[in-house]
Coordinates of N, CA and C and ligand atoms in Angstrom, one line a residue:
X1 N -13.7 19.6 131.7 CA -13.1 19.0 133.0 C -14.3 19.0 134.0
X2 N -14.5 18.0 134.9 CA -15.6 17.5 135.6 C -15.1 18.5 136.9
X3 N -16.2 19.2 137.1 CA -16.4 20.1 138.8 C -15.5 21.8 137.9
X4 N -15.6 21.9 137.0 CA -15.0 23.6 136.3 C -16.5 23.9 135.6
X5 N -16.7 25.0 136.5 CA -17.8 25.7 136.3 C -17.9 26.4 134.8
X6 N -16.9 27.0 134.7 CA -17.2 27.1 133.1 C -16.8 26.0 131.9
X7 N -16.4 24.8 132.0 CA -16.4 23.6 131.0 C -18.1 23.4 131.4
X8 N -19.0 23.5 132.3 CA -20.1 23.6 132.2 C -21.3 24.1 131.7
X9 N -20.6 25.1 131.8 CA -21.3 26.3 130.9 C -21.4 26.1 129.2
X10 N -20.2 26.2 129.1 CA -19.8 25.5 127.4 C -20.4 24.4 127.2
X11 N -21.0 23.6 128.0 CA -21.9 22.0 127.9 C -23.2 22.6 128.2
X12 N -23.3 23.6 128.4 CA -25.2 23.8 128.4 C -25.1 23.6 129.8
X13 N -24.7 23.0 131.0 CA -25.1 22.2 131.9 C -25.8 23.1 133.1
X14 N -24.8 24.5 133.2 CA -25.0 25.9 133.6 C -25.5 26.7 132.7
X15 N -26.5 27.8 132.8 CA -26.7 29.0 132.4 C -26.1 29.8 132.0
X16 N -25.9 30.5 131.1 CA -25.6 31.8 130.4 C -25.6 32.3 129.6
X17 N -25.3 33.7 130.0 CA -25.7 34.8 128.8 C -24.8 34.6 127.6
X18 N -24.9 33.8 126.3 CA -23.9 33.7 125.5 C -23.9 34.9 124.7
X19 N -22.8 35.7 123.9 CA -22.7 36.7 123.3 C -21.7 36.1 122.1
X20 N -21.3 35.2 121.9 CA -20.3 34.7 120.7 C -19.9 33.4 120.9
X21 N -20.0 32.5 119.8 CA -18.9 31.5 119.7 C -18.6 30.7 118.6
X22 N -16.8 29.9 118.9 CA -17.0 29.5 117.4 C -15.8 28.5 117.5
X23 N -15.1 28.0 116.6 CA -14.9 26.5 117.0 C -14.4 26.2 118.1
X24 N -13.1 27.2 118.2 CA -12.5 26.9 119.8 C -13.1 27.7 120.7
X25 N -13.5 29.0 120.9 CA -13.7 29.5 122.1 C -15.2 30.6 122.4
X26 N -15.6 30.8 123.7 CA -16.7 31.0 124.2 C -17.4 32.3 124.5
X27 N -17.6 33.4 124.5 CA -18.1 34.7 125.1 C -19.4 34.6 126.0
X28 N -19.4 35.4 127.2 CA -20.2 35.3 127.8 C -20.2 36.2 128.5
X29 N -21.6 36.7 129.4 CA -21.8 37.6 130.2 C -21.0 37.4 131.5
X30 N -20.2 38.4 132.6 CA -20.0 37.7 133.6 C -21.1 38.4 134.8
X31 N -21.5 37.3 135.6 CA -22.7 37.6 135.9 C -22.6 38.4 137.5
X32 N -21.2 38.8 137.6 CA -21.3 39.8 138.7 C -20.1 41.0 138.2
X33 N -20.6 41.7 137.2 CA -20.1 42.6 136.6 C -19.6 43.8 137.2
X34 N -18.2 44.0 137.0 CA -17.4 45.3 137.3 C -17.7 46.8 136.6
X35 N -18.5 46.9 135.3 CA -19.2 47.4 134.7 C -20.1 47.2 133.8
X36 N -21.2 47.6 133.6 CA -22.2 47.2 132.4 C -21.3 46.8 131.2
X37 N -21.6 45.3 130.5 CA -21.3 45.0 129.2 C -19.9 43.9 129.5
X38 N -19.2 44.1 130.8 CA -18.9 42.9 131.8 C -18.8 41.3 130.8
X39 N -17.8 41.2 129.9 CA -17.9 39.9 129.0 C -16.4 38.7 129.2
X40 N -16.8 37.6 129.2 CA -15.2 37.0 129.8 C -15.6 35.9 128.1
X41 N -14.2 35.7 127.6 CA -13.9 34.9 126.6 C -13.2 33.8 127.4
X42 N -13.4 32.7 126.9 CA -12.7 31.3 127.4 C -12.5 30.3 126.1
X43 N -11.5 29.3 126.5 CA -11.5 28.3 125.0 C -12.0 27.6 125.4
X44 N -13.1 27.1 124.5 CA -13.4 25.5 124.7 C -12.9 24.3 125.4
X45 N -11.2 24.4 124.9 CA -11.3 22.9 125.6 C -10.5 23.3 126.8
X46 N -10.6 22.8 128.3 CA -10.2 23.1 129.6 C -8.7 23.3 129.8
X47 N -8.7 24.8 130.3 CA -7.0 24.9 130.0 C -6.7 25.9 131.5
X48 N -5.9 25.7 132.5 CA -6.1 26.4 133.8 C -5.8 28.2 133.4
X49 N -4.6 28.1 133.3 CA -4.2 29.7 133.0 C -3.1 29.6 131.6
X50 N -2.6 30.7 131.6 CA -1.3 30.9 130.5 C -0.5 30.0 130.7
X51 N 0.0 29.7 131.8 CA 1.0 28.4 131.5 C 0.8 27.1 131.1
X52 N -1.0 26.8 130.7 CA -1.2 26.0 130.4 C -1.9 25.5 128.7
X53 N -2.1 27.0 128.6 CA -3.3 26.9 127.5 C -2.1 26.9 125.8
X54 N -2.5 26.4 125.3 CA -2.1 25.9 123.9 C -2.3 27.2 123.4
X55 N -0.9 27.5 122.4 CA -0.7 28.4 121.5 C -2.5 29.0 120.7
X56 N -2.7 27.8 119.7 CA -4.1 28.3 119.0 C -5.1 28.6 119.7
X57 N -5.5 28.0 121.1 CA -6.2 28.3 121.4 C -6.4 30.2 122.3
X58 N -5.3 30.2 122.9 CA -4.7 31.5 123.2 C -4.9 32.3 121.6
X59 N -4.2 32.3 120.4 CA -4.7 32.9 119.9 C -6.0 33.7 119.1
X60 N -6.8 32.8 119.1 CA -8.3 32.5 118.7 C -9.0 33.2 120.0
X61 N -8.5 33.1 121.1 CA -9.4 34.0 122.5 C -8.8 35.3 121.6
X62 N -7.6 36.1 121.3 CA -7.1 37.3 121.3 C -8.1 37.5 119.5
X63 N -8.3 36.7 119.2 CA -8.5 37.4 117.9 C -10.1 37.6 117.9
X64 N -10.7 36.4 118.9 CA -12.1 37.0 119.1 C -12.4 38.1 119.6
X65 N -11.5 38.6 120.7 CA -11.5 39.5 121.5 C -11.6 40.7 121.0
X66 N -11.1 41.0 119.9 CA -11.2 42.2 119.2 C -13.0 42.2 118.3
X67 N -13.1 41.1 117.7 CA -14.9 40.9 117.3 C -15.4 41.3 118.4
X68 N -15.3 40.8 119.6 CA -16.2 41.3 120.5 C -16.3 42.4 121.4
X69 N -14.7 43.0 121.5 CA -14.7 44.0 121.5 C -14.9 45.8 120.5
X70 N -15.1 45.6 119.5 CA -15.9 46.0 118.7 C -17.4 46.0 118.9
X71 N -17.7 44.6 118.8 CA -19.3 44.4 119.4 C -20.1 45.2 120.9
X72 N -18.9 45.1 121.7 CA -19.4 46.0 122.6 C -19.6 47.4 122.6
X73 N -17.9 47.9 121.9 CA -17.9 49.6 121.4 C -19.4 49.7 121.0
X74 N -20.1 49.0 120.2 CA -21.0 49.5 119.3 C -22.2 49.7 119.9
X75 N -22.2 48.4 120.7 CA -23.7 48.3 121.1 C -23.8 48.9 122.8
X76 N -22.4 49.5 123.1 CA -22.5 50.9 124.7 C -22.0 51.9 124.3
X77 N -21.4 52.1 122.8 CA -20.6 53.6 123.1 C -20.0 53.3 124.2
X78 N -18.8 53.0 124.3 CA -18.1 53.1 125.4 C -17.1 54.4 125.4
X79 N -16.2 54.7 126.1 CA -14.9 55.1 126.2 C -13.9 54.7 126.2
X80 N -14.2 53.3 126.1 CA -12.7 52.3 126.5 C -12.8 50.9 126.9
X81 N -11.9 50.4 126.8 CA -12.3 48.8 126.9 C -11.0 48.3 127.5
X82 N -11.6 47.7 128.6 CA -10.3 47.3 129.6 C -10.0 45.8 129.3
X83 N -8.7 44.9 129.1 CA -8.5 43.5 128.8 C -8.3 43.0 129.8
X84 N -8.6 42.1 130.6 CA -7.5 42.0 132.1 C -7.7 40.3 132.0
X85 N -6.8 39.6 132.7 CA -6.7 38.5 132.7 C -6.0 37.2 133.9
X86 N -6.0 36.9 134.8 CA -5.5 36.9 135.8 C -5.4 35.1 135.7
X87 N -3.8 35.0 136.5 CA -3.1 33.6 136.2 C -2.6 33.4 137.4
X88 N -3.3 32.3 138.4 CA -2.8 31.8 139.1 C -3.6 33.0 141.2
X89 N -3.7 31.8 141.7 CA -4.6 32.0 143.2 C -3.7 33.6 143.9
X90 N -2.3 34.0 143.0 CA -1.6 34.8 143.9 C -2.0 36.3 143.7
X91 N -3.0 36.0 142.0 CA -3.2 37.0 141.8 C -5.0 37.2 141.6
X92 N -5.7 36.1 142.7 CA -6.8 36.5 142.8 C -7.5 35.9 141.8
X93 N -7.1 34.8 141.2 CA -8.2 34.1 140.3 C -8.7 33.0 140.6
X94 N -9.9 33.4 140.2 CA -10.9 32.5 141.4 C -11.6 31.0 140.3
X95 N -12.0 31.4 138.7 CA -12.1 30.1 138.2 C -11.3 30.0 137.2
X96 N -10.4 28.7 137.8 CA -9.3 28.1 137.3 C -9.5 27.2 135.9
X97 N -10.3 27.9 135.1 CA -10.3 27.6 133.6 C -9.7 29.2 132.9
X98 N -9.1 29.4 132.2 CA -8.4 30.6 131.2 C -9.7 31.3 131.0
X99 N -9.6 32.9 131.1 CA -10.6 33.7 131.1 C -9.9 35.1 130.9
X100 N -10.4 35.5 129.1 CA -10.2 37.3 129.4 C -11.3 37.8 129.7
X101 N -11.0 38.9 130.6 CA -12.2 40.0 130.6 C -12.1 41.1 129.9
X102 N -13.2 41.0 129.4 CA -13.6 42.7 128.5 C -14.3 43.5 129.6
X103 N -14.2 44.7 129.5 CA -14.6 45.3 131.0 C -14.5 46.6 130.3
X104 N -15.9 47.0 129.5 CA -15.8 48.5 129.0 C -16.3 49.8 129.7
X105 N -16.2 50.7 129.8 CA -16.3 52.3 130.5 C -17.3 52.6 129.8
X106 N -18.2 53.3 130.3 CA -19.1 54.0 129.3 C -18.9 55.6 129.9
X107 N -19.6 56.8 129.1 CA -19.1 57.7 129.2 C -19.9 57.7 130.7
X108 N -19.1 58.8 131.3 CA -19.8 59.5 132.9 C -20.1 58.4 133.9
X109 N -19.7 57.0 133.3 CA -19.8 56.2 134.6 C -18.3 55.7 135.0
X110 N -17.8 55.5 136.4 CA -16.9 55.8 137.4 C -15.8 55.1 136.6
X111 N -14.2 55.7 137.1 CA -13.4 54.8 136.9 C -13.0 53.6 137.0
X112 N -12.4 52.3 136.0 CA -12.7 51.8 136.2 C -11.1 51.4 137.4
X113 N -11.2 50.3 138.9 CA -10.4 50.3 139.8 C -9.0 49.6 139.0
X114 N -9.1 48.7 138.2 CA -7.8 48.3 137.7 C -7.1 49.0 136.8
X115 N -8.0 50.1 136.1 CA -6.8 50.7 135.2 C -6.4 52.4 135.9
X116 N -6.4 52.2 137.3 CA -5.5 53.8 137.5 C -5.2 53.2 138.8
X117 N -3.9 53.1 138.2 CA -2.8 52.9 139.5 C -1.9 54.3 139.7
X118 N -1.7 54.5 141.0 CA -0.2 56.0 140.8 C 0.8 55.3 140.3
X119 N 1.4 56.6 139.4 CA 2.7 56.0 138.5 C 3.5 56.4 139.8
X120 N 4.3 55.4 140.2 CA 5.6 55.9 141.5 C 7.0 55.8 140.8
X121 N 7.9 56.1 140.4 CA 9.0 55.7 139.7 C 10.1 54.8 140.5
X122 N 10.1 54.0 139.5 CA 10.6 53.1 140.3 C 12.6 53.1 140.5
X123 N 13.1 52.3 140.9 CA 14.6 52.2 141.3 C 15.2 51.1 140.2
X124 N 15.8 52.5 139.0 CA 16.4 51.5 137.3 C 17.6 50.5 137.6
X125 N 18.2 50.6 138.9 CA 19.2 49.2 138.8 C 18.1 48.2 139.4
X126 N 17.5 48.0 140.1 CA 16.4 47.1 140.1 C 15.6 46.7 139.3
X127 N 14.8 47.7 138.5 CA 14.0 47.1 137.3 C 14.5 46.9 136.0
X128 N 16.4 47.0 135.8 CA 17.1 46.3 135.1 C 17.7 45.0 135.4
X129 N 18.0 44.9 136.8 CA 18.4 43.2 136.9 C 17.4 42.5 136.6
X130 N 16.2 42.8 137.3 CA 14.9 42.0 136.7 C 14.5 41.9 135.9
X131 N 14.6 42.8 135.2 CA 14.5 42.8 133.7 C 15.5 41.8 132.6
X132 N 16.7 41.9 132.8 CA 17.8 41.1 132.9 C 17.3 39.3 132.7
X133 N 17.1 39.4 134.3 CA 16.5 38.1 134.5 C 15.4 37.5 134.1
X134 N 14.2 38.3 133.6 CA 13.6 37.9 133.3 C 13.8 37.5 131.4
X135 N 14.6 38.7 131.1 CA 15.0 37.9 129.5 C 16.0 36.9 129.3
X136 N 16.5 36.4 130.0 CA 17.6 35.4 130.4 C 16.4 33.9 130.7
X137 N 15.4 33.9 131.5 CA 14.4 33.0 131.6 C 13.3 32.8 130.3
X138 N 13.6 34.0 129.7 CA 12.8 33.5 128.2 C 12.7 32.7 126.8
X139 N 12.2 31.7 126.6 CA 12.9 30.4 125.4 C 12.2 31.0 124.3
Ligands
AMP1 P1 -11.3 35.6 138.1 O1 -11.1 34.2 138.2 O2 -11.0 36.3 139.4 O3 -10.6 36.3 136.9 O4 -12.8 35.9 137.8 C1 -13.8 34.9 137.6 C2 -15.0 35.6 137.0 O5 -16.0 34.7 136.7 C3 -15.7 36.6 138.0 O6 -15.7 37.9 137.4 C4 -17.1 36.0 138.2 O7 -18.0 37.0 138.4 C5 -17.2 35.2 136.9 N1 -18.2 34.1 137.1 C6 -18.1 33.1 138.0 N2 -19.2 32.2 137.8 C7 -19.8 32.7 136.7 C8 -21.0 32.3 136.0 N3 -21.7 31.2 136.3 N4 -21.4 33.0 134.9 C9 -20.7 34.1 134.5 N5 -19.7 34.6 135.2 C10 -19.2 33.9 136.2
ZN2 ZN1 -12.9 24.1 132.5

């Protein structure tokens, strides 16, 4: 898609650090990294977020994701390997092409901010209506 920074990247047109690719989808460095080893998977063909991106292609990002997440275990010794994936401007996603992040820990370097929230317990007739509702909206 013409003016998507990463359909450009996948065209050569931009720079990057490539780390994987294969029919449908892309790995790459992201170049203002949350922690060393910092990798975002994308599909090839231009898809905004989860509401939009095709079954195969969604699957092929998740099954890469594991090759590449192995690839990184190996090559930082990590401690852990964070997935995160963000859909839609409400939750802070900034390019609007489909993107997982791999975001691994290595030993003695800092927590990472997205994976330690306080557990607060929440109010169960609330997080069963919605719950409710939310499997009632599911096809
Ligand atoms: P978000 O849309 O918030 O999930 O994050 C977009 C991610 O893309 C950020 O982590 C950016 O650092 C990363 N990013 C943006 N432009 C580039 C680029 N040219 N090369 C690599 N990573 C990029
Ligand atoms: Zn794109």
């Amino acid at each position: 898609m013409k003016d998507c920074i990463f359909c450009k990247i996948i065209q050569g047109d931009i720079p990057c650090i490539k780390v994987y690719e294969n029919d449908r989808v892309f790995a790459f460095m992201d170049i203002n990294p949350v922690a060393d080893g910092h990798t975002l998977i994308i599909p090839k063909a231009h898809a905004e977020n989860i509401f939009e991106i095709p079954a195969d292609d969604l699957a092929a990002i998740h099954v890469a994701s594991k090759r590449i997440a192995d690839g990184i275990r190996k090559a930082l010794n990590t401690t852990g390997i964070a997935c995160l994936q963000l859909n839609g401007k409400g939750v802070n996603q900034i390019v609007m092409h489909y993107h997982l992040h791999l975001i691994p820990r290595r030993p003695g370097s800092p927590e990472l901010p997205m994976t330690k929230w306080e557990l607060v317990s929440g109010n169960m007739t609330r997080i069963k209506e919605i719950g409710e509702k939310i499997a009632s909206a599911v096809k």
